[in-house]
Amino acid sequence: MARAFLLLLDSFGIGGARDAAAYGDDGANTLGHIAEYCAAGAADREGLREGPLKLPMLSALGLLEAARVSTGRYPVGMSVPDRTFAIHAAASEVSRGKDTPSGHWEIAGVPVLFDWGHFPTEGDAFPPELVAALCREGNVGGILGNCHASGTEIIARLGEEHLRTGFPICYTSADSVFQVAAHEGSFGIDRLNDFCLTARRLLDAFNIGRVIARPFLGHDAQSFRRTANRRDFSVPPPAPTLLDRLKSAGRQVHGIGKVSDIFAHQGVTDITKADGNAALFEATISAIDSAPEGSLTFVNLVDFDMLYGHRRDVAGYAAALEAFDRRLPTFGRKLKLGDLAIITADHGCDPTWRGTDHTRERVPVLAFGPGFGARSAGILPTFADVGETIAKHLGLPPGENGRSFL
């Protein structure tokens, strides 16, 4: 029996989405603009990296071919290999949104064909009746923030007031999300998570996709830093996902990183948490040794999105991509005959784009493993083709959405 490994590079879009204009993202291209930035020398700083973007392993798997299929051209300055060694494609999203749950759920065979609730961008983000209920049922004297904001910026701006008052910092973004930042020491992680569970229950009426706990440490604006104890409280997917189907068939589904949170802990049999891409990758390497036949190992590499995309750190994003690329051979050498690995993403987050939100883009799909050939699968009409490809490889009956490209 086969095994499958799904490596999701959170926010690694490749542009070209036909409906990008409807989301204000016409022209957004995470890979393409990072490559342009590097080719121009603008991403060389502090010895972090230098020169054009160098992703030899991802390129050999067909990343640049996928980008060309998506946009009609290769990323600027990148070295195009003579041949590729994987099935490569660009996948279009059909879900109504460019948020994390929609992308993940669609990959797992459940596109989001309804509209999420969102909060207004001007004035107070949250209505007075919601704030009153949060304070009453969450046992706090008030909240800070109540606006659209970047997480690092709002903690720097309101963190000291939070320490003085004990009021949680509540904010949102263009996603369907309610985020709560609080100090691990003075407020406490358990209290923060309990407050978020209260918010999760109250926000169901607003059709909000996620509540995110954002704990931080430090004593002033200069020293505040978010910690690895983040938790996502998502609504459950509206239908059984690939993960549910595998679990029902008696298979192991190992979620590494925030995967289990995104699926509201449904369909996941084993959970590994880790702090940052390097630790998440090492956890994935370890999982290869222990993953049983018929299993799916699903990892979300969050730093691309959280540390670099949202913070518009182009050089940091480029360096993180290159670091991942350097580690890929270690992953590849551990695969055995019958294993299928797929590298993909859930949306874009172009660090050169305006604002700090996700961007509507196609994503790369790179499928490989011992015994698999190399070819182009073109443009996939839905992310769900990824899930159906894994389902077919693992011997599951077809689902309702998507088609295998094997």
Short mmCIF file of C-alpha atoms in Angstrom, two decimals:
data_model
loop_
_atom_site.label_atom_id
_atom_site.label_comp_id
_atom_site.label_asym_id
_atom_site.label_seq_id
_atom_site.Cartn_x
_atom_site.Cartn_y
_atom_site.Cartn_z
CA MET A 1 0.00 0.00 0.00
CA ALA A 2 1.20 3.54 -0.82
CA ARG A 3 1.88 6.58 1.37
CA ALA A 4 1.36 10.29 0.69
CA PHE A 5 3.12 13.44 1.90
CA LEU A 6 1.57 16.87 1.37
CA LEU A 7 3.90 19.83 1.93
CA LEU A 8 2.00 23.11 1.90
CA LEU A 9 4.10 26.26 1.52
CA ASP A 10 1.69 28.69 3.16
CA SER A 11 1.03 31.64 0.81
CA PHE A 12 3.38 30.63 -2.05
CA GLY A 13 1.35 31.82 -5.02
CA ILE A 14 2.53 31.97 -8.64
CA GLY A 15 0.16 34.64 -10.01
CA GLY A 16 -2.14 34.27 -12.99
CA ALA A 17 -5.52 33.87 -11.26
CA ARG A 18 -8.23 34.76 -13.79
CA ASP A 19 -10.47 36.20 -11.07
CA ALA A 20 -7.70 38.19 -9.32
CA ALA A 21 -9.27 41.52 -10.29
CA ALA A 22 -12.42 40.67 -8.34
CA TYR A 23 -10.27 40.53 -5.22
CA GLY A 24 -8.23 43.65 -5.98
CA ASP A 25 -5.23 41.49 -6.86
CA ASP A 26 -4.88 41.78 -10.63
CA GLY A 27 -1.15 41.42 -11.22
CA ALA A 28 -0.26 39.93 -7.83
CA ASN A 29 2.42 37.25 -8.15
CA THR A 30 4.26 36.09 -5.03
CA LEU A 31 6.99 34.07 -6.77
CA GLY A 32 7.29 36.40 -9.75
CA HIS A 33 7.70 39.57 -7.74
CA ILE A 34 10.13 38.02 -5.27
CA ALA A 35 12.21 36.88 -8.25
CA GLU A 36 12.11 40.39 -9.78
CA TYR A 37 13.11 41.93 -6.48
CA CYS A 38 16.06 39.54 -6.12
CA ALA A 39 17.18 39.93 -9.74
CA ALA A 40 17.34 43.70 -9.24
CA GLY A 41 19.55 43.24 -6.18
CA ALA A 42 16.96 44.76 -3.86
CA ALA A 43 16.73 41.64 -1.68
CA ASP A 44 20.43 41.68 -0.75
CA ARG A 45 20.68 42.91 2.82
CA GLU A 46 22.56 42.14 5.99
CA GLY A 47 24.23 39.13 4.41
CA LEU A 48 20.93 37.22 4.50
CA ARG A 49 21.19 36.31 0.82
CA GLU A 50 22.39 37.79 -2.45
CA GLY A 51 21.77 37.77 -6.18
CA PRO A 52 18.91 36.25 -8.20
CA LEU A 53 16.48 33.89 -6.50
CA LYS A 54 18.03 30.41 -6.43
CA LEU A 55 15.65 27.46 -6.12
CA PRO A 56 17.41 24.64 -7.99
CA MET A 57 15.48 21.75 -6.41
CA LEU A 58 12.02 23.31 -6.77
CA SER A 59 12.94 24.34 -10.31
CA ALA A 60 14.01 20.79 -11.14
CA LEU A 61 10.62 19.61 -9.88
CA GLY A 62 8.91 21.97 -12.33
CA LEU A 63 8.21 25.13 -10.32
CA LEU A 64 9.29 27.47 -13.12
CA GLU A 65 7.27 25.51 -15.67
CA ALA A 66 4.21 25.80 -13.43
CA ALA A 67 4.82 29.55 -13.15
CA ARG A 68 5.11 29.84 -16.94
CA VAL A 69 1.86 27.92 -17.44
CA SER A 70 0.14 30.23 -14.94
CA THR A 71 1.38 33.60 -16.22
CA GLY A 72 2.89 32.97 -19.65
CA ARG A 73 6.48 33.68 -18.63
CA TYR A 74 9.27 32.44 -16.42
CA PRO A 75 10.14 34.37 -13.24
CA VAL A 76 12.82 36.97 -13.93
CA GLY A 77 16.43 36.06 -13.23
CA MET A 78 15.86 32.44 -12.26
CA SER A 79 17.82 29.63 -13.88
CA VAL A 80 15.55 27.38 -15.94
CA PRO A 81 16.72 23.71 -15.86
CA ASP A 82 17.12 21.69 -19.04
CA ARG A 83 14.66 19.08 -17.77
CA THR A 84 12.26 18.52 -14.90
CA PHE A 85 11.64 15.49 -12.71
CA ALA A 86 8.06 15.77 -11.43
CA ILE A 87 4.45 16.17 -12.49
CA HIS A 88 3.96 19.93 -12.38
CA ALA A 89 0.90 22.14 -12.68
CA ALA A 90 -0.67 25.44 -11.70
CA ALA A 91 -3.92 25.14 -9.72
CA SER A 92 -6.79 27.64 -9.73
CA GLU A 93 -8.96 28.22 -6.68
CA VAL A 94 -12.76 28.09 -6.98
CA SER A 95 -13.54 28.90 -3.34
CA ARG A 96 -15.03 32.31 -2.62
CA GLY A 97 -12.11 33.78 -0.76
CA LYS A 98 -8.35 33.81 -0.45
CA ASP A 99 -8.16 32.76 3.18
CA THR A 100 -6.44 29.86 4.90
CA PRO A 101 -9.44 27.57 5.62
CA SER A 102 -10.83 27.95 2.09
CA GLY A 103 -7.52 27.02 0.51
CA HIS A 104 -6.86 24.06 2.78
CA TRP A 105 -10.40 22.71 2.61
CA GLU A 106 -10.46 22.97 -1.19
CA ILE A 107 -7.16 21.08 -1.40
CA ALA A 108 -8.83 18.41 0.74
CA GLY A 109 -11.80 18.19 -1.63
CA VAL A 110 -14.27 20.66 -0.09
CA PRO A 111 -14.35 24.03 -1.91
CA VAL A 112 -15.94 26.89 0.00
CA LEU A 113 -18.83 27.93 -2.23
CA PHE A 114 -20.44 30.27 0.29
CA ASP A 115 -19.44 33.74 1.41
CA TRP A 116 -17.61 34.13 4.71
CA GLY A 117 -18.56 36.92 7.05
CA HIS A 118 -16.16 39.87 7.31
CA PHE A 119 -15.85 42.94 9.49
CA PRO A 120 -15.92 46.53 8.17
CA THR A 121 -12.60 48.18 7.31
CA GLU A 122 -13.54 51.65 8.57
CA GLY A 123 -14.37 52.66 12.13
CA ASP A 124 -14.91 50.04 14.83
CA ALA A 125 -14.55 46.58 13.34
CA PHE A 126 -16.81 44.82 15.82
CA PRO A 127 -20.40 45.79 16.62
CA PRO A 128 -21.16 47.01 20.18
CA GLU A 129 -23.35 44.00 20.99
CA LEU A 130 -20.51 41.62 20.13
CA VAL A 131 -18.01 43.58 22.23
CA ALA A 132 -20.42 43.62 25.17
CA ALA A 133 -20.96 39.87 24.93
CA LEU A 134 -17.22 39.22 24.65
CA CYS A 135 -16.53 41.27 27.77
CA ARG A 136 -19.40 39.73 29.74
CA GLU A 137 -18.92 36.10 28.78
CA GLY A 138 -15.14 36.32 28.43
CA ASN A 139 -14.82 37.94 31.87
CA VAL A 140 -12.78 40.95 30.79
CA GLY A 141 -13.31 44.63 31.57
CA GLY A 142 -12.89 45.72 27.95
CA ILE A 143 -10.99 45.10 24.75
CA LEU A 144 -8.30 47.02 22.91
CA GLY A 145 -7.91 47.42 19.17
CA ASN A 146 -11.32 46.76 17.60
CA CYS A 147 -9.94 47.40 14.11
CA HIS A 148 -8.20 45.99 11.05
CA ALA A 149 -4.50 45.67 11.80
CA SER A 150 -1.23 43.83 11.30
CA GLY A 151 -0.55 41.57 14.26
CA THR A 152 3.00 42.73 14.94
CA GLU A 153 2.07 46.39 14.54
CA ILE A 154 -0.90 46.30 16.87
CA ILE A 155 1.02 44.42 19.58
CA ALA A 156 3.79 47.04 19.41
CA ARG A 157 1.19 49.82 19.56
CA LEU A 158 -1.13 48.43 22.25
CA GLY A 159 0.96 45.86 24.11
CA GLU A 160 1.96 48.17 26.94
CA GLU A 161 -1.64 49.30 27.44
CA HIS A 162 -2.65 45.64 27.48
CA LEU A 163 -0.14 45.01 30.29
CA ARG A 164 -1.55 47.95 32.26
CA THR A 165 -5.24 47.17 31.80
CA GLY A 166 -5.39 43.42 31.26
CA PHE A 167 -7.71 44.01 28.29
CA PRO A 168 -7.11 41.60 25.36
CA ILE A 169 -6.13 43.09 21.99
CA CYS A 170 -8.78 42.16 19.41
CA TYR A 171 -8.38 42.84 15.70
CA THR A 172 -9.20 41.49 12.25
CA SER A 173 -8.01 41.59 8.63
CA ALA A 174 -9.35 41.15 5.11
CA ASP A 175 -9.79 37.46 5.94
CA SER A 176 -12.80 36.12 7.78
CA VAL A 177 -10.96 36.16 11.09
CA PHE A 178 -11.08 37.44 14.68
CA GLN A 179 -7.64 37.61 16.30
CA VAL A 180 -6.82 38.00 19.97
CA ALA A 181 -3.35 38.98 21.20
CA ALA A 182 -2.50 38.66 24.89
CA HIS A 183 0.63 38.38 27.01
CA GLU A 184 1.56 34.83 27.99
CA GLY A 185 2.72 35.88 31.44
CA SER A 186 0.25 38.51 32.61
CA PHE A 187 -2.87 37.26 30.81
CA GLY A 188 -1.96 33.57 30.50
CA ILE A 189 -2.24 31.08 27.67
CA ASP A 190 -5.10 29.09 29.19
CA ARG A 191 -7.12 32.26 29.76
CA LEU A 192 -6.38 33.44 26.22
CA ASN A 193 -7.54 30.14 24.75
CA ASP A 194 -10.67 30.15 26.90
CA PHE A 195 -11.45 33.70 25.74
CA CYS A 196 -10.98 32.59 22.12
CA LEU A 197 -13.32 29.64 22.63
CA THR A 198 -15.93 32.09 23.92
CA ALA A 199 -15.33 34.30 20.89
CA ARG A 200 -15.59 31.25 18.60
CA ARG A 201 -19.04 30.47 19.94
CA LEU A 202 -20.24 34.09 19.70
CA LEU A 203 -18.86 34.54 16.19
CA ASP A 204 -20.71 31.59 14.67
CA ALA A 205 -23.65 33.93 14.16
CA PHE A 206 -21.39 36.21 12.09
CA ASN A 207 -20.11 33.35 9.88
CA ILE A 208 -16.49 34.09 10.79
CA GLY A 209 -14.09 31.36 9.66
CA ARG A 210 -11.38 31.52 12.33
CA VAL A 211 -10.58 32.85 15.76
CA ILE A 212 -6.82 32.99 16.33
CA ALA A 213 -5.06 33.18 19.69
CA ARG A 214 -1.87 35.24 19.35
CA PRO A 215 0.17 35.02 22.57
CA PHE A 216 3.24 37.19 22.96
CA LEU A 217 6.04 37.91 25.43
CA GLY A 218 8.17 40.94 26.30
CA HIS A 219 7.86 43.98 28.54
CA ASP A 220 7.65 46.92 26.12
CA ALA A 221 7.07 47.81 22.49
CA GLN A 222 10.72 47.15 21.63
CA SER A 223 10.82 43.65 23.13
CA PHE A 224 7.35 42.26 22.37
CA ARG A 225 7.46 39.10 20.23
CA ARG A 226 4.80 36.57 19.31
CA THR A 227 5.40 33.03 20.50
CA ALA A 228 4.84 29.57 19.03
CA ASN A 229 1.78 28.95 21.19
CA ARG A 230 -0.63 30.31 18.58
CA ARG A 231 -3.89 28.39 18.18
CA ASP A 232 -6.54 28.57 15.46
CA PHE A 233 -10.16 27.90 16.33
CA SER A 234 -11.88 27.17 13.02
CA VAL A 235 -15.43 26.30 12.15
CA PRO A 236 -15.65 22.69 10.91
CA PRO A 237 -15.58 22.10 7.14
CA PRO A 238 -19.11 21.89 5.68
CA ALA A 239 -18.60 18.35 4.31
CA PRO A 240 -16.24 15.41 4.87
CA THR A 241 -12.75 16.23 3.63
CA LEU A 242 -10.02 13.94 2.34
CA LEU A 243 -8.78 13.77 5.94
CA ASP A 244 -12.18 12.54 7.16
CA ARG A 245 -12.36 9.98 4.37
CA LEU A 246 -8.93 8.61 5.24
CA LYS A 247 -9.68 8.45 8.94
CA SER A 248 -12.99 6.67 8.28
CA ALA A 249 -11.06 4.12 6.20
CA GLY A 250 -8.81 3.40 9.17
CA ARG A 251 -5.81 5.31 7.85
CA GLN A 252 -3.41 7.55 9.76
CA VAL A 253 -3.59 11.27 9.03
CA HIS A 254 -0.65 13.09 10.61
CA GLY A 255 -1.12 16.85 10.80
CA ILE A 256 2.10 18.81 11.34
CA GLY A 257 1.93 22.48 12.31
CA LYS A 258 -1.46 24.21 12.27
CA VAL A 259 -3.14 21.64 9.98
CA SER A 260 -5.32 20.14 12.72
CA ASP A 261 -6.50 23.58 13.84
CA ILE A 262 -7.51 24.57 10.30
CA PHE A 263 -9.68 21.46 10.00
CA ALA A 264 -11.21 22.00 13.47
CA HIS A 265 -9.39 18.82 14.57
CA GLN A 266 -11.57 16.71 12.28
CA GLY A 267 -10.01 13.88 10.30
CA VAL A 268 -6.57 14.15 11.96
CA THR A 269 -5.36 11.14 13.93
CA ASP A 270 -1.91 12.40 14.97
CA ILE A 271 -0.76 15.96 15.71
CA THR A 272 2.74 17.44 15.85
CA LYS A 273 3.31 21.09 16.69
CA ALA A 274 6.58 22.88 16.00
CA ASP A 275 7.91 26.44 15.94
CA GLY A 276 8.92 27.70 12.50
CA ASN A 277 9.73 26.22 9.12
CA ALA A 278 12.97 24.54 10.16
CA ALA A 279 11.36 22.67 13.04
CA LEU A 280 8.30 21.82 10.96
CA PHE A 281 10.50 20.42 8.22
CA GLU A 282 12.46 18.32 10.70
CA ALA A 283 9.17 16.98 12.10
CA THR A 284 8.18 16.01 8.56
CA ILE A 285 11.51 14.24 7.99
CA SER A 286 10.97 12.28 11.21
CA ALA A 287 7.40 11.41 10.16
CA ILE A 288 8.64 9.75 6.97
CA ASP A 289 10.39 7.09 9.06
CA SER A 290 7.28 6.24 11.08
CA ALA A 291 4.41 6.87 8.63
CA PRO A 292 2.54 3.58 8.06
CA GLU A 293 1.34 2.29 4.71
CA GLY A 294 -1.81 4.01 3.47
CA SER A 295 -1.19 7.17 5.51
CA LEU A 296 -1.18 10.88 4.74
CA THR A 297 1.34 13.24 6.34
CA PHE A 298 0.22 16.86 5.89
CA VAL A 299 2.46 19.76 6.94
CA ASN A 300 1.83 23.50 6.79
CA LEU A 301 5.04 25.56 6.56
CA VAL A 302 3.70 28.74 8.06
CA ASP A 303 6.68 31.11 8.08
CA PHE A 304 6.33 32.05 4.41
CA ASP A 305 2.95 33.60 5.22
CA MET A 306 3.22 34.67 8.84
CA LEU A 307 6.76 36.05 8.98
CA TYR A 308 7.35 37.24 5.43
CA GLY A 309 4.22 37.59 3.30
CA HIS A 310 2.09 39.48 5.80
CA ARG A 311 5.06 41.54 6.94
CA ARG A 312 6.01 42.40 3.35
CA ASP A 313 9.54 41.12 3.93
CA VAL A 314 10.68 40.23 0.41
CA ALA A 315 14.26 39.38 1.34
CA GLY A 316 13.13 37.24 4.24
CA TYR A 317 10.65 35.39 2.02
CA ALA A 318 13.38 34.78 -0.59
CA ALA A 319 15.81 33.49 2.03
CA ALA A 320 13.16 31.20 3.51
CA LEU A 321 12.40 29.75 0.07
CA GLU A 322 16.08 29.13 -0.55
CA ALA A 323 16.47 27.49 2.87
CA PHE A 324 13.55 25.17 2.14
CA ASP A 325 14.99 24.35 -1.28
CA ARG A 326 18.34 23.40 0.28
CA ARG A 327 16.61 20.94 2.61
CA LEU A 328 14.49 19.28 -0.09
CA PRO A 329 17.11 16.67 -1.06
CA THR A 330 17.00 15.30 2.49
CA PHE A 331 13.25 14.84 2.14
CA GLY A 332 13.53 13.28 -1.31
CA ARG A 333 16.15 10.74 -0.27
CA LYS A 334 13.86 9.37 2.43
CA LEU A 335 10.97 8.61 0.10
CA LYS A 336 10.55 4.96 -0.84
CA LEU A 337 8.96 3.23 -3.80
CA GLY A 338 5.20 3.86 -3.73
CA ASP A 339 5.44 7.19 -1.89
CA LEU A 340 3.82 10.26 -3.45
CA ALA A 341 4.90 13.74 -2.33
CA ILE A 342 3.08 16.90 -3.39
CA ILE A 343 4.29 20.45 -2.78
CA THR A 344 1.62 23.12 -3.12
CA ALA A 345 0.15 26.22 -1.43
CA ASP A 346 -3.21 27.53 -0.19
CA HIS A 347 -3.21 31.10 -1.61
CA GLY A 348 -0.76 33.90 -2.33
CA CYS A 349 0.66 36.62 -0.10
CA ASP A 350 2.72 38.76 -2.45
CA PRO A 351 5.16 40.67 -0.21
CA THR A 352 5.46 43.45 -2.81
CA TRP A 353 1.69 44.00 -3.00
CA ARG A 354 -0.25 46.78 -1.31
CA GLY A 355 -1.57 46.13 2.19
CA THR A 356 -0.73 43.13 4.34
CA ASP A 357 -3.35 40.61 3.26
CA HIS A 358 -3.41 37.44 1.18
CA THR A 359 -3.47 37.73 -2.60
CA ARG A 360 -5.64 35.80 -5.06
CA GLU A 361 -3.26 33.70 -7.18
CA ARG A 362 -2.83 30.29 -8.69
CA VAL A 363 -0.55 27.97 -6.74
CA PRO A 364 2.12 25.50 -7.85
CA VAL A 365 1.51 21.75 -7.69
CA LEU A 366 4.65 19.61 -7.80
CA ALA A 367 4.05 15.86 -7.48
CA PHE A 368 6.96 13.42 -7.27
CA GLY A 369 8.30 10.24 -5.75
CA PRO A 370 10.23 7.10 -6.72
CA GLY A 371 8.66 5.64 -9.83
CA PHE A 372 6.76 8.76 -10.90
CA GLY A 373 7.60 10.38 -14.22
CA ALA A 374 7.82 14.02 -15.25
CA ARG A 375 5.18 15.86 -17.27
CA SER A 376 3.03 18.95 -17.23
CA ALA A 377 -0.53 18.63 -15.93
CA GLY A 378 -1.28 22.15 -17.18
CA ILE A 379 -3.72 24.32 -15.26
CA LEU A 380 -5.82 22.45 -12.74
CA PRO A 381 -9.34 23.93 -12.51
CA THR A 382 -9.53 23.49 -8.73
CA PHE A 383 -7.24 22.88 -5.76
CA ALA A 384 -9.45 19.81 -5.12
CA ASP A 385 -7.53 17.98 -7.84
CA VAL A 386 -4.67 17.72 -5.34
CA GLY A 387 -6.85 15.93 -2.80
CA GLU A 388 -8.33 13.61 -5.41
CA THR A 389 -4.86 12.73 -6.66
CA ILE A 390 -3.88 11.72 -3.13
CA ALA A 391 -7.15 9.83 -2.70
CA LYS A 392 -6.54 7.82 -5.86
CA HIS A 393 -2.94 7.12 -4.89
CA LEU A 394 -4.06 5.83 -1.49
CA GLY A 395 -6.84 3.70 -2.94
CA LEU A 396 -9.89 5.69 -1.81
CA PRO A 397 -13.08 5.94 -3.89
CA PRO A 398 -13.46 9.23 -5.79
CA GLY A 399 -14.86 12.22 -3.93
CA GLU A 400 -17.43 14.75 -5.10
CA ASN A 401 -14.96 17.46 -6.19
CA GLY A 402 -11.81 17.39 -8.26
CA ARG A 403 -10.12 14.81 -10.44
CA SER A 404 -6.83 12.98 -10.05
CA PHE A 405 -4.06 14.06 -12.42
CA LEU A 406 -2.20 10.75 -12.04
#
